[in-house]
Amino acid sequence: MASDKKEKLSGIKGMNDVLPQDAALWELFENTAQSVVQSYGFQQIRTPIVENTALFARAIGAVTDIVEKEMYSFTDSMNGDALTLRPEGTAGVVRSVIEHNLAYEGPKRLWYKGPMFRHERPQRGRYRQFHQFGCEAIGFTGPDIDAEIILMCRRLWDDLGLDNIRLEINSIGDASERAAHRAELIKYFEAHAEQLDEDAKRRLHSNPLRILDTKNPAMQELVNGAPKLLDFLGAESLAHFQGVQDILNRSNVQFTINPRLVRGLDYYNRTVFEWITEELGAQGTVCAGGRYDPLIESFGGKPTPGVGFAMGIERLIELMKVAGEPALPSQCDVYMVHQGSEAQTQAFILAERIRDAGLDVVLHCATPGGAGSFKSQMKKADASGAAFAVILGEDEIKNGTAVVKPLRDREAQQVAVAFDDVVEHVVDDIVGNDHDHDHVHYHH
Ligand code: ATP
Ligand code: MG
């Protein structure tokens, strides 16, 4: 398009930039989550963002919100393949586990994070590109692993300092128990057909269980009176569910049983759970998970049980903001201030040596007009959150010293230190004062 005016370019609706200020929060969340799941022996897996459309259609189920209307699907113009941007993480992880025989030598604990894509109406807490952090435990049969991943979530909320997330659990049994319930459910809803909304009518014969999940207030009473899946569970499913509850109780995890809790994805069985907050308005579910024992076999793999969860990172970042201003790590440990070309050269050399010692250093960068006054550079040094400014000017070059100025400890005096001693001086102080990063603290 030939045009004199430069058109303003903008991003895609529902697909957000994460700017540096927020990126620090994201990093804090991701690092905390990673260290929590690693403390339970989970290992990272990274799978592609694009997969064959057939994978999701089969894994998630044809009559789900995601496959019916939310997938970003396209045809590969090179070869005509039907491809889709992943709307969730489990399908790709399970495909990879089967393809690489990962569970061959025994059960695997896996975690992943990354962008997911769903064509939904953008609103607070609901985006078209969003991010999940998730875990999949593959090959474990017992209720203990279901409880373990729930405990793991609780530990993450604790480490993040989030105390306003509650747990709901349910069991959705196995396929034959759901079939018996489904028949009764359809009968019940048919008897009250005039009260069903459009969504419910559409789902009545395709996925009636999802009607229980309706967010329509006008349908709440109807749905409350519906036959409960829990009443259709056999001895094995009940024992499994009881096993999960026993561990949660012994571990002092508070929960409520929500008999209407179902998952949007078809492949779940037995344990399902959600972590919910009231602080974020309508999109209050920050983590959802459950068991999916039939999935791997249905993909042609050797029968292998699975259980996992996915967290919505955007919602958790929002929740961290509600909790206050977390004490974020500073941009660097040391900020190098310099004036004059010899001082700049020396600053480069010293900065590299401090980095060699493992610290983060920001070197003030000159513009064509020079590096700017000491005063304006010191402002930048203060704003960087560095523990020290290392200052080099003409006098320092003459003397072979640098001024090391503590920026956080207002009582401490600045000192002139010989070039060769600068590294040791700042390293000793910073490493000696390193504090515990395990828990996130908030300023209010
Ligand atoms: P909902 O019923 O709210 O649509 P869902 O069942 O589609 O949720 P899951 O597929 O279980 O959600 O995804 C797990 C988590 O990922 C959700 O609990 C939520 O925190 C987050 N999530 C899901 N969809 C979005 C989205 N469009 N934008 C932001 N976060 C999302
Ligand atoms: Mg959804």
CSV table of C-alpha atoms and ligand atoms in Angstrom, one decimal:
chain,number,residue,atom,x,y,z
A,1,MET,CA,0.0,0.0,0.0
A,2,ALA,CA,1.6,3.3,-1.1
A,3,SER,CA,0.7,6.0,1.3
A,4,ASP,CA,2.4,9.2,2.5
A,5,LYS,CA,1.1,8.8,6.0
A,6,LYS,CA,2.7,6.3,8.2
A,7,GLU,CA,0.1,4.1,9.6
A,8,LYS,CA,0.3,3.4,13.3
A,9,LEU,CA,0.9,-0.3,13.9
A,10,SER,CA,-0.9,-1.9,16.8
A,11,GLY,CA,-1.1,-5.3,18.4
A,12,ILE,CA,-3.9,-7.8,18.1
A,13,LYS,CA,-7.0,-7.5,20.3
A,14,GLY,CA,-6.7,-9.8,23.2
A,15,MET,CA,-3.0,-10.4,22.7
A,16,ASN,CA,-1.0,-8.3,25.2
A,17,ASP,CA,2.5,-7.0,25.6
A,18,VAL,CA,4.1,-7.6,28.9
A,19,LEU,CA,6.2,-4.4,29.5
A,20,PRO,CA,9.4,-4.4,31.6
A,21,GLN,CA,7.7,-3.3,34.8
A,22,ASP,CA,5.2,-6.2,34.6
A,23,ALA,CA,7.8,-8.6,33.2
A,24,ALA,CA,9.6,-8.4,36.5
A,25,LEU,CA,6.4,-9.7,38.2
A,26,TRP,CA,6.1,-12.4,35.6
A,27,GLU,CA,9.6,-13.5,36.2
A,28,LEU,CA,8.9,-13.6,40.0
A,29,PHE,CA,5.9,-15.7,39.4
A,30,GLU,CA,7.6,-18.1,37.0
A,31,ASN,CA,10.7,-18.5,39.1
A,32,THR,CA,8.7,-19.2,42.2
A,33,ALA,CA,6.4,-21.7,40.4
A,34,GLN,CA,9.4,-23.4,38.9
A,35,SER,CA,11.2,-23.7,42.2
A,36,VAL,CA,8.1,-25.1,43.9
A,37,VAL,CA,7.4,-27.8,41.4
A,38,GLN,CA,11.1,-28.7,41.2
A,39,SER,CA,11.0,-29.3,44.9
A,40,TYR,CA,8.5,-32.1,44.2
A,41,GLY,CA,10.7,-33.6,41.5
A,42,PHE,CA,8.9,-32.2,38.4
A,43,GLN,CA,11.0,-31.7,35.2
A,44,GLN,CA,10.4,-29.2,32.5
A,45,ILE,CA,9.1,-30.2,29.1
A,46,ARG,CA,8.8,-27.8,26.1
A,47,THR,CA,6.5,-28.7,23.2
A,48,PRO,CA,5.8,-26.7,20.0
A,49,ILE,CA,3.1,-24.0,19.9
A,50,VAL,CA,1.7,-25.4,16.7
A,51,GLU,CA,0.3,-28.9,16.5
A,52,ASN,CA,-1.9,-30.8,14.1
A,53,THR,CA,-5.5,-29.8,14.6
A,54,ALA,CA,-6.5,-33.5,14.9
A,55,LEU,CA,-4.5,-33.7,18.1
A,56,PHE,CA,-6.7,-31.1,19.9
A,57,ALA,CA,-9.9,-32.3,18.4
A,58,ARG,CA,-9.2,-35.8,19.8
A,59,ALA,CA,-7.6,-34.8,23.1
A,60,ILE,CA,-9.9,-32.1,24.1
A,61,GLY,CA,-13.1,-33.5,22.6
A,62,ALA,CA,-15.2,-32.3,19.7
A,63,VAL,CA,-18.1,-30.9,21.8
A,64,THR,CA,-16.2,-28.5,24.0
A,65,ASP,CA,-16.0,-24.7,23.9
A,66,ILE,CA,-12.4,-24.9,22.9
A,67,VAL,CA,-12.8,-27.2,19.9
A,68,GLU,CA,-16.3,-25.9,18.9
A,69,LYS,CA,-15.3,-22.2,18.7
A,70,GLU,CA,-12.1,-21.1,20.3
A,71,MET,CA,-9.3,-22.6,18.3
A,72,TYR,CA,-6.9,-20.6,16.0
A,73,SER,CA,-6.8,-23.1,13.2
A,74,PHE,CA,-5.3,-22.6,9.8
A,75,THR,CA,-4.1,-24.4,6.7
A,76,ASP,CA,-0.3,-24.6,6.1
A,77,SER,CA,0.0,-22.9,2.8
A,78,MET,CA,3.0,-25.0,1.8
A,79,ASN,CA,1.4,-28.4,2.1
A,80,GLY,CA,-2.2,-28.1,3.1
A,81,ASP,CA,-1.8,-29.5,6.6
A,82,ALA,CA,-4.5,-28.6,9.1
A,83,LEU,CA,-2.7,-26.9,12.0
A,84,THR,CA,-3.7,-25.1,15.3
A,85,LEU,CA,-2.1,-22.8,17.8
A,86,ARG,CA,-2.3,-24.7,21.0
A,87,PRO,CA,-5.2,-23.8,23.1
A,88,GLU,CA,-3.9,-25.7,26.2
A,89,GLY,CA,-0.8,-27.7,27.2
A,90,THR,CA,-1.9,-31.2,28.1
A,91,ALA,CA,-2.5,-32.5,24.5
A,92,GLY,CA,1.0,-31.6,23.3
A,93,VAL,CA,2.7,-32.9,26.5
A,94,VAL,CA,0.8,-36.2,26.2
A,95,ARG,CA,1.6,-36.5,22.5
A,96,SER,CA,5.3,-35.9,23.3
A,97,VAL,CA,5.2,-38.5,26.1
A,98,ILE,CA,3.8,-41.1,23.8
A,99,GLU,CA,6.1,-40.2,20.8
A,100,HIS,CA,9.3,-40.3,22.9
A,101,ASN,CA,8.2,-43.2,25.1
A,102,LEU,CA,8.9,-41.0,28.1
A,103,ALA,CA,6.9,-43.1,30.6
A,104,TYR,CA,8.6,-46.3,29.5
A,105,GLU,CA,11.0,-46.4,32.5
A,106,GLY,CA,8.3,-45.5,35.0
A,107,PRO,CA,6.1,-42.5,35.9
A,108,LYS,CA,7.1,-39.0,35.0
A,109,ARG,CA,6.5,-35.7,36.7
A,110,LEU,CA,6.5,-32.9,34.1
A,111,TRP,CA,5.9,-29.2,34.0
A,112,TYR,CA,5.5,-26.6,31.3
A,113,LYS,CA,4.8,-23.0,30.7
A,114,GLY,CA,4.0,-20.8,27.8
A,115,PRO,CA,1.5,-19.0,25.6
A,116,MET,CA,-1.9,-20.6,24.7
A,117,PHE,CA,-4.4,-19.3,22.1
A,118,ARG,CA,-8.2,-19.2,22.2
A,119,HIS,CA,-10.5,-17.1,20.2
A,120,GLU,CA,-12.7,-15.8,23.0
A,121,ARG,CA,-14.2,-12.4,23.7
A,122,PRO,CA,-11.4,-10.4,25.4
A,123,GLN,CA,-12.3,-9.1,28.8
A,124,ARG,CA,-10.6,-8.8,32.2
A,125,GLY,CA,-8.9,-12.1,32.9
A,126,ARG,CA,-9.8,-13.6,29.5
A,127,TYR,CA,-7.5,-13.0,26.5
A,128,ARG,CA,-6.8,-14.5,23.1
A,129,GLN,CA,-3.1,-15.1,23.8
A,130,PHE,CA,-2.7,-16.0,27.5
A,131,HIS,CA,-0.2,-18.0,29.4
A,132,GLN,CA,-0.3,-21.1,31.5
A,133,PHE,CA,2.0,-22.8,33.9
A,134,GLY,CA,1.0,-26.4,34.2
A,135,CYS,CA,2.1,-29.8,35.5
A,136,GLU,CA,1.3,-33.3,34.3
A,137,ALA,CA,2.1,-36.4,36.4
A,138,ILE,CA,2.1,-39.4,34.0
A,139,GLY,CA,1.9,-43.0,35.0
A,140,PHE,CA,0.7,-42.6,38.6
A,141,THR,CA,-2.5,-44.5,39.6
A,142,GLY,CA,-3.2,-43.7,43.2
A,143,PRO,CA,-5.0,-40.8,44.9
A,144,ASP,CA,-1.7,-39.7,46.5
A,145,ILE,CA,-0.4,-38.0,43.4
A,146,ASP,CA,-3.7,-36.1,43.0
A,147,ALA,CA,-3.2,-34.8,46.5
A,148,GLU,CA,0.4,-34.1,45.9
A,149,ILE,CA,-0.2,-31.7,43.0
A,150,ILE,CA,-2.9,-30.0,45.1
A,151,LEU,CA,-0.4,-29.6,47.9
A,152,MET,CA,2.1,-28.2,45.4
A,153,CYS,CA,-0.4,-25.5,44.4
A,154,ARG,CA,-0.9,-24.6,48.0
A,155,ARG,CA,2.8,-24.3,48.5
A,156,LEU,CA,3.0,-21.9,45.5
A,157,TRP,CA,0.2,-19.7,46.9
A,158,ASP,CA,2.1,-19.6,50.2
A,159,ASP,CA,5.4,-18.7,48.6
A,160,LEU,CA,3.7,-16.0,46.5
A,161,GLY,CA,2.0,-14.6,49.7
A,162,LEU,CA,-1.5,-15.2,48.2
A,163,ASP,CA,-4.0,-16.2,50.9
A,164,ASN,CA,-7.2,-15.6,49.1
A,165,ILE,CA,-7.5,-18.6,46.9
A,166,ARG,CA,-9.8,-21.4,47.9
A,167,LEU,CA,-10.0,-25.0,46.7
A,168,GLU,CA,-13.0,-26.9,45.3
A,169,ILE,CA,-12.8,-30.6,44.4
A,170,ASN,CA,-15.1,-33.2,43.0
A,171,SER,CA,-15.0,-36.6,41.4
A,172,ILE,CA,-16.5,-37.2,38.0
A,173,GLY,CA,-16.0,-41.0,38.2
A,174,ASP,CA,-15.4,-43.1,35.1
A,175,ALA,CA,-17.0,-43.3,31.7
A,176,SER,CA,-19.7,-45.9,32.7
A,177,GLU,CA,-20.6,-44.0,35.9
A,178,ARG,CA,-20.9,-40.8,33.9
A,179,ALA,CA,-23.1,-42.6,31.3
A,180,ALA,CA,-25.5,-43.7,33.9
A,181,HIS,CA,-25.6,-40.2,35.4
A,182,ARG,CA,-25.9,-38.7,31.9
A,183,ALA,CA,-29.1,-40.6,31.1
A,184,GLU,CA,-30.7,-39.3,34.3
A,185,LEU,CA,-29.4,-35.8,33.7
A,186,ILE,CA,-30.9,-35.7,30.2
A,187,LYS,CA,-34.2,-37.0,31.5
A,188,TYR,CA,-34.2,-34.3,34.2
A,189,PHE,CA,-33.4,-31.4,31.8
A,190,GLU,CA,-35.9,-32.7,29.3
A,191,ALA,CA,-38.5,-32.5,31.9
A,192,HIS,CA,-37.6,-28.9,32.5
A,193,ALA,CA,-36.9,-28.0,28.8
A,194,GLU,CA,-38.7,-24.6,29.1
A,195,GLN,CA,-36.0,-23.4,31.6
A,196,LEU,CA,-33.0,-24.2,29.4
A,197,ASP,CA,-31.1,-21.4,27.8
A,198,GLU,CA,-29.7,-21.6,24.3
A,199,ASP,CA,-26.3,-23.0,25.4
A,200,ALA,CA,-28.0,-25.6,27.5
A,201,LYS,CA,-30.3,-26.7,24.7
A,202,ARG,CA,-27.4,-27.1,22.4
A,203,ARG,CA,-25.5,-29.2,24.9
A,204,LEU,CA,-28.4,-31.3,26.1
A,205,HIS,CA,-27.6,-34.2,23.9
A,206,SER,CA,-23.9,-33.5,23.1
A,207,ASN,CA,-22.4,-32.6,26.5
A,208,PRO,CA,-25.1,-32.3,29.2
A,209,LEU,CA,-22.5,-32.4,32.0
A,210,ARG,CA,-21.3,-29.0,30.8
A,211,ILE,CA,-24.8,-27.6,31.5
A,212,LEU,CA,-24.0,-28.0,35.2
A,213,ASP,CA,-21.1,-25.6,34.7
A,214,THR,CA,-23.4,-22.8,33.4
A,215,LYS,CA,-22.6,-19.3,34.5
A,216,ASN,CA,-26.2,-18.1,33.7
A,217,PRO,CA,-27.8,-17.0,37.0
A,218,ALA,CA,-31.3,-17.8,35.7
A,219,MET,CA,-30.3,-21.5,35.5
A,220,GLN,CA,-28.8,-21.9,38.9
A,221,GLU,CA,-31.9,-23.2,40.6
A,222,LEU,CA,-32.5,-25.7,37.9
A,223,VAL,CA,-29.0,-26.9,37.9
A,224,ASN,CA,-28.9,-27.2,41.7
A,225,GLY,CA,-31.7,-29.6,41.6
A,226,ALA,CA,-30.2,-31.8,38.9
A,227,PRO,CA,-29.1,-35.4,39.6
A,228,LYS,CA,-25.6,-35.4,41.2
A,229,LEU,CA,-22.8,-37.4,39.6
A,230,LEU,CA,-21.4,-38.2,43.0
A,231,ASP,CA,-24.5,-40.3,43.7
A,232,PHE,CA,-23.6,-42.5,40.7
A,233,LEU,CA,-20.0,-43.3,41.7
A,234,GLY,CA,-19.1,-46.9,42.3
A,235,ALA,CA,-16.9,-48.3,45.1
A,236,GLU,CA,-13.6,-47.8,43.3
A,237,SER,CA,-14.2,-44.2,42.3
A,238,LEU,CA,-15.5,-43.4,45.8
A,239,ALA,CA,-12.4,-45.0,47.4
A,240,HIS,CA,-10.1,-43.0,45.2
A,241,PHE,CA,-11.9,-39.7,46.0
A,242,GLN,CA,-11.8,-40.5,49.7
A,243,GLY,CA,-8.1,-41.2,49.4
A,244,VAL,CA,-7.5,-37.7,48.0
A,245,GLN,CA,-9.6,-36.1,50.8
A,246,ASP,CA,-7.8,-38.1,53.5
A,247,ILE,CA,-4.4,-36.7,52.5
A,248,LEU,CA,-5.7,-33.2,52.1
A,249,ASN,CA,-7.3,-33.4,55.5
A,250,ARG,CA,-4.1,-34.8,57.1
A,251,SER,CA,-2.2,-32.0,55.4
A,252,ASN,CA,-4.5,-29.3,56.6
A,253,VAL,CA,-5.6,-28.2,53.2
A,254,GLN,CA,-9.1,-26.6,53.4
A,255,PHE,CA,-11.5,-27.5,50.6
A,256,THR,CA,-15.1,-27.8,49.7
A,257,ILE,CA,-16.7,-30.5,47.6
A,258,ASN,CA,-18.6,-28.9,44.7
A,259,PRO,CA,-20.7,-31.6,43.1
A,260,ARG,CA,-21.2,-29.4,40.1
A,261,LEU,CA,-17.6,-29.0,39.3
A,262,VAL,CA,-16.8,-30.6,35.9
A,263,ARG,CA,-14.1,-29.9,33.5
A,264,GLY,CA,-14.6,-28.3,30.1
A,265,LEU,CA,-12.3,-30.9,28.5
A,266,ASP,CA,-13.7,-34.4,27.7
A,267,TYR,CA,-10.8,-36.5,28.8
A,268,TYR,CA,-11.0,-36.0,32.6
A,269,ASN,CA,-12.1,-38.8,35.0
A,270,ARG,CA,-12.2,-39.1,38.8
A,271,THR,CA,-10.6,-36.2,40.6
A,272,VAL,CA,-11.2,-32.7,39.3
A,273,PHE,CA,-10.3,-29.5,41.2
A,274,GLU,CA,-10.2,-25.7,40.9
A,275,TRP,CA,-8.5,-23.0,42.8
A,276,ILE,CA,-10.8,-19.9,42.9
A,277,THR,CA,-10.4,-16.4,44.1
A,278,GLU,CA,-13.1,-13.8,44.7
A,279,GLU,CA,-10.7,-10.9,44.1
A,280,LEU,CA,-10.8,-10.9,40.3
A,281,GLY,CA,-14.5,-10.6,39.5
A,282,ALA,CA,-16.1,-13.1,37.1
A,283,GLN,CA,-12.9,-14.8,36.0
A,284,GLY,CA,-11.9,-16.1,39.4
A,285,THR,CA,-10.5,-19.6,38.5
A,286,VAL,CA,-6.7,-19.3,38.7
A,287,CYS,CA,-5.9,-23.0,38.4
A,288,ALA,CA,-7.9,-26.0,37.2
A,289,GLY,CA,-6.9,-29.6,37.0
A,290,GLY,CA,-7.8,-33.2,37.3
A,291,ARG,CA,-7.2,-36.8,36.3
A,292,TYR,CA,-7.3,-38.0,32.7
A,293,ASP,CA,-6.6,-41.8,32.9
A,294,PRO,CA,-8.2,-42.7,29.5
A,295,LEU,CA,-6.4,-40.1,27.5
A,296,ILE,CA,-3.1,-41.8,26.6
A,297,GLU,CA,-4.7,-45.1,25.6
A,298,SER,CA,-7.2,-43.2,23.5
A,299,PHE,CA,-4.2,-41.8,21.6
A,300,GLY,CA,-2.9,-45.3,20.8
A,301,GLY,CA,-0.4,-45.3,23.7
A,302,LYS,CA,0.0,-48.1,26.2
A,303,PRO,CA,-2.7,-47.5,28.9
A,304,THR,CA,-1.1,-45.0,31.3
A,305,PRO,CA,-2.9,-42.8,33.8
A,306,GLY,CA,-2.3,-39.1,34.1
A,307,VAL,CA,-3.2,-36.2,36.3
A,308,GLY,CA,-2.4,-32.5,36.0
A,309,PHE,CA,-3.4,-28.9,36.2
A,310,ALA,CA,-3.0,-25.6,34.4
A,311,MET,CA,-2.8,-22.1,36.0
A,312,GLY,CA,-3.7,-18.9,34.2
A,313,ILE,CA,-0.6,-16.7,34.7
A,314,GLU,CA,-2.4,-13.4,33.8
A,315,ARG,CA,-4.9,-14.0,36.5
A,316,LEU,CA,-2.2,-14.8,39.1
A,317,ILE,CA,-0.3,-11.7,38.1
A,318,GLU,CA,-3.5,-9.7,38.7
A,319,LEU,CA,-3.9,-11.3,42.1
A,320,MET,CA,-0.3,-10.5,43.0
A,321,LYS,CA,-1.0,-6.9,42.2
A,322,VAL,CA,-4.1,-7.0,44.3
A,323,ALA,CA,-2.0,-8.4,47.2
A,324,GLY,CA,0.2,-5.3,47.0
A,325,GLU,CA,3.4,-4.2,45.5
A,326,PRO,CA,5.8,-7.1,45.6
A,327,ALA,CA,9.4,-6.3,46.5
A,328,LEU,CA,10.9,-6.8,43.0
A,329,PRO,CA,14.5,-7.6,42.4
A,330,SER,CA,16.5,-4.6,41.4
A,331,GLN,CA,17.7,-4.1,37.9
A,332,CYS,CA,21.3,-4.6,38.8
A,333,ASP,CA,23.8,-4.9,41.7
A,334,VAL,CA,26.2,-2.2,40.6
A,335,TYR,CA,25.7,0.9,38.4
A,336,MET,CA,28.8,2.3,36.8
A,337,VAL,CA,29.0,6.1,36.6
A,338,HIS,CA,31.8,7.7,34.6
A,339,GLN,CA,33.0,10.9,32.9
A,340,GLY,CA,35.7,11.3,30.3
A,341,SER,CA,36.9,8.8,27.7
A,342,GLU,CA,39.6,7.3,29.9
A,343,ALA,CA,37.1,6.8,32.7
A,344,GLN,CA,34.7,5.2,30.3
A,345,THR,CA,37.3,2.7,29.2
A,346,GLN,CA,38.2,1.9,32.7
A,347,ALA,CA,34.5,1.6,33.6
A,348,PHE,CA,34.1,-1.0,30.8
A,349,ILE,CA,37.0,-3.0,32.2
A,350,LEU,CA,35.8,-2.9,35.8
A,351,ALA,CA,32.2,-3.7,34.8
A,352,GLU,CA,33.4,-6.9,33.0
A,353,ARG,CA,35.4,-7.9,36.1
A,354,ILE,CA,32.5,-7.4,38.4
A,355,ARG,CA,30.3,-9.5,36.0
A,356,ASP,CA,33.0,-12.2,36.0
A,357,ALA,CA,32.4,-12.3,39.8
A,358,GLY,CA,28.7,-13.1,39.2
A,359,LEU,CA,27.1,-9.7,39.8
A,360,ASP,CA,24.8,-7.7,37.5
A,361,VAL,CA,26.2,-4.4,36.3
A,362,VAL,CA,24.6,-1.6,34.3
A,363,LEU,CA,27.1,0.7,32.6
A,364,HIS,CA,25.9,4.2,32.0
A,365,CYS,CA,25.9,4.7,28.3
A,366,ALA,CA,27.0,7.9,26.7
A,367,THR,CA,25.1,9.8,24.1
A,368,PRO,CA,27.0,11.7,21.3
A,369,GLY,CA,27.0,14.7,23.7
A,370,GLY,CA,28.8,12.8,26.5
A,371,ALA,CA,27.8,10.7,29.5
A,372,GLY,CA,25.9,13.5,31.2
A,373,SER,CA,26.6,15.2,34.5
A,374,PHE,CA,27.5,13.1,37.6
A,375,LYS,CA,24.2,14.3,39.1
A,376,SER,CA,22.0,13.0,36.3
A,377,GLN,CA,24.0,9.7,36.2
A,378,MET,CA,23.5,9.3,40.0
A,379,LYS,CA,19.8,9.7,39.6
A,380,LYS,CA,19.8,6.8,37.1
A,381,ALA,CA,22.0,4.8,39.5
A,382,ASP,CA,19.5,5.4,42.4
A,383,ALA,CA,16.5,4.4,40.2
A,384,SER,CA,18.2,1.2,39.1
A,385,GLY,CA,17.9,-0.2,42.6
A,386,ALA,CA,21.7,-1.1,42.6
A,387,ALA,CA,23.4,-1.6,45.9
A,388,PHE,CA,26.4,0.4,44.8
A,389,ALA,CA,27.4,3.1,42.3
A,390,VAL,CA,31.0,2.8,41.2
A,391,ILE,CA,32.1,6.2,40.1
A,392,LEU,CA,35.0,7.1,37.8
A,393,GLY,CA,36.1,10.6,36.8
A,394,GLU,CA,39.3,12.4,35.9
A,395,ASP,CA,40.6,12.5,39.5
A,396,GLU,CA,40.0,8.8,39.9
A,397,ILE,CA,41.8,8.0,36.7
A,398,LYS,CA,44.8,10.0,38.0
A,399,ASN,CA,44.7,8.2,41.4
A,400,GLY,CA,44.1,4.7,40.0
A,401,THR,CA,41.0,4.5,42.3
A,402,ALA,CA,37.2,4.3,41.9
A,403,VAL,CA,34.7,5.7,44.3
A,404,VAL,CA,32.3,3.0,45.6
A,405,LYS,CA,29.1,4.6,46.9
A,406,PRO,CA,26.6,2.5,48.8
A,407,LEU,CA,23.1,3.4,47.5
A,408,ARG,CA,20.8,1.5,49.8
A,409,ASP,CA,22.5,1.8,53.1
A,410,ARG,CA,22.2,5.6,53.7
A,411,GLU,CA,24.4,5.4,56.8
A,412,ALA,CA,27.4,3.9,55.0
A,413,GLN,CA,30.1,6.2,53.6
A,414,GLN,CA,31.5,6.2,50.2
A,415,VAL,CA,35.1,5.1,49.9
A,416,ALA,CA,37.9,5.3,47.3
A,417,VAL,CA,39.1,1.9,46.3
A,418,ALA,CA,42.1,1.0,44.1
A,419,PHE,CA,40.9,-0.4,40.7
A,420,ASP,CA,42.2,-3.9,41.6
A,421,ASP,CA,40.2,-4.0,44.9
A,422,VAL,CA,36.9,-2.8,43.5
A,423,VAL,CA,35.6,-6.2,42.6
A,424,GLU,CA,36.4,-7.8,46.0
A,425,HIS,CA,34.9,-4.8,47.8
A,426,VAL,CA,31.5,-4.9,46.2
A,427,VAL,CA,31.3,-8.7,46.0
A,428,ASP,CA,32.1,-9.1,49.7
A,429,ASP,CA,29.4,-6.6,50.7
A,430,ILE,CA,26.7,-7.8,48.3
A,431,VAL,CA,27.2,-11.6,48.8
A,432,GLY,CA,27.6,-11.1,52.5
A,433,ASN,CA,24.2,-9.4,52.7
A,434,ASP,CA,22.3,-11.7,50.4
A,435,HIS,CA,18.9,-12.3,51.8
A,436,ASP,CA,16.4,-15.1,51.4
A,437,HIS,CA,14.5,-15.0,48.2
A,438,ASP,CA,12.2,-18.0,48.9
A,439,HIS,CA,9.1,-15.9,49.8
A,440,VAL,CA,7.6,-13.0,48.0
A,441,HIS,CA,7.0,-10.0,50.2
A,442,TYR,CA,4.5,-7.2,49.4
A,443,HIS,CA,4.6,-3.4,50.2
A,444,HIS,CA,1.2,-1.9,50.8
B,1,ATP,P1,-13.5,-21.0,31.6
B,1,ATP,O1,-14.6,-21.9,32.1
B,1,ATP,O2,-13.3,-19.8,32.5
B,1,ATP,O3,-13.5,-20.6,30.2
B,1,ATP,P2,-11.6,-23.1,31.1
B,1,ATP,O4,-12.3,-24.3,31.6
B,1,ATP,O5,-11.7,-22.8,29.6
B,1,ATP,O6,-12.1,-21.8,31.9
B,1,ATP,P3,-9.0,-24.2,31.4
B,1,ATP,O7,-9.0,-24.7,30.0
B,1,ATP,O8,-9.2,-25.2,32.5
B,1,ATP,O9,-10.1,-23.1,31.5
B,1,ATP,O10,-7.7,-23.4,31.7
B,1,ATP,C1,-7.0,-23.4,32.9
B,1,ATP,C2,-6.8,-22.0,33.4
B,1,ATP,O11,-6.3,-21.1,32.4
B,1,ATP,C3,-8.1,-21.2,33.8
B,1,ATP,O12,-8.5,-21.6,35.1
B,1,ATP,C4,-7.7,-19.8,33.7
B,1,ATP,O13,-7.0,-19.4,34.9
B,1,ATP,C5,-6.8,-19.8,32.5
B,1,ATP,N1,-7.5,-19.4,31.3
B,1,ATP,C6,-8.3,-20.1,30.5
B,1,ATP,N2,-8.7,-19.4,29.4
B,1,ATP,C7,-8.1,-18.2,29.6
B,1,ATP,C8,-8.2,-17.0,28.8
B,1,ATP,N3,-8.8,-16.9,27.6
B,1,ATP,N4,-7.4,-15.9,29.2
B,1,ATP,C9,-6.7,-16.0,30.4
B,1,ATP,N5,-6.7,-17.1,31.1
B,1,ATP,C10,-7.3,-18.2,30.8
B,2,MG,MG,-12.9,-21.5,28.5
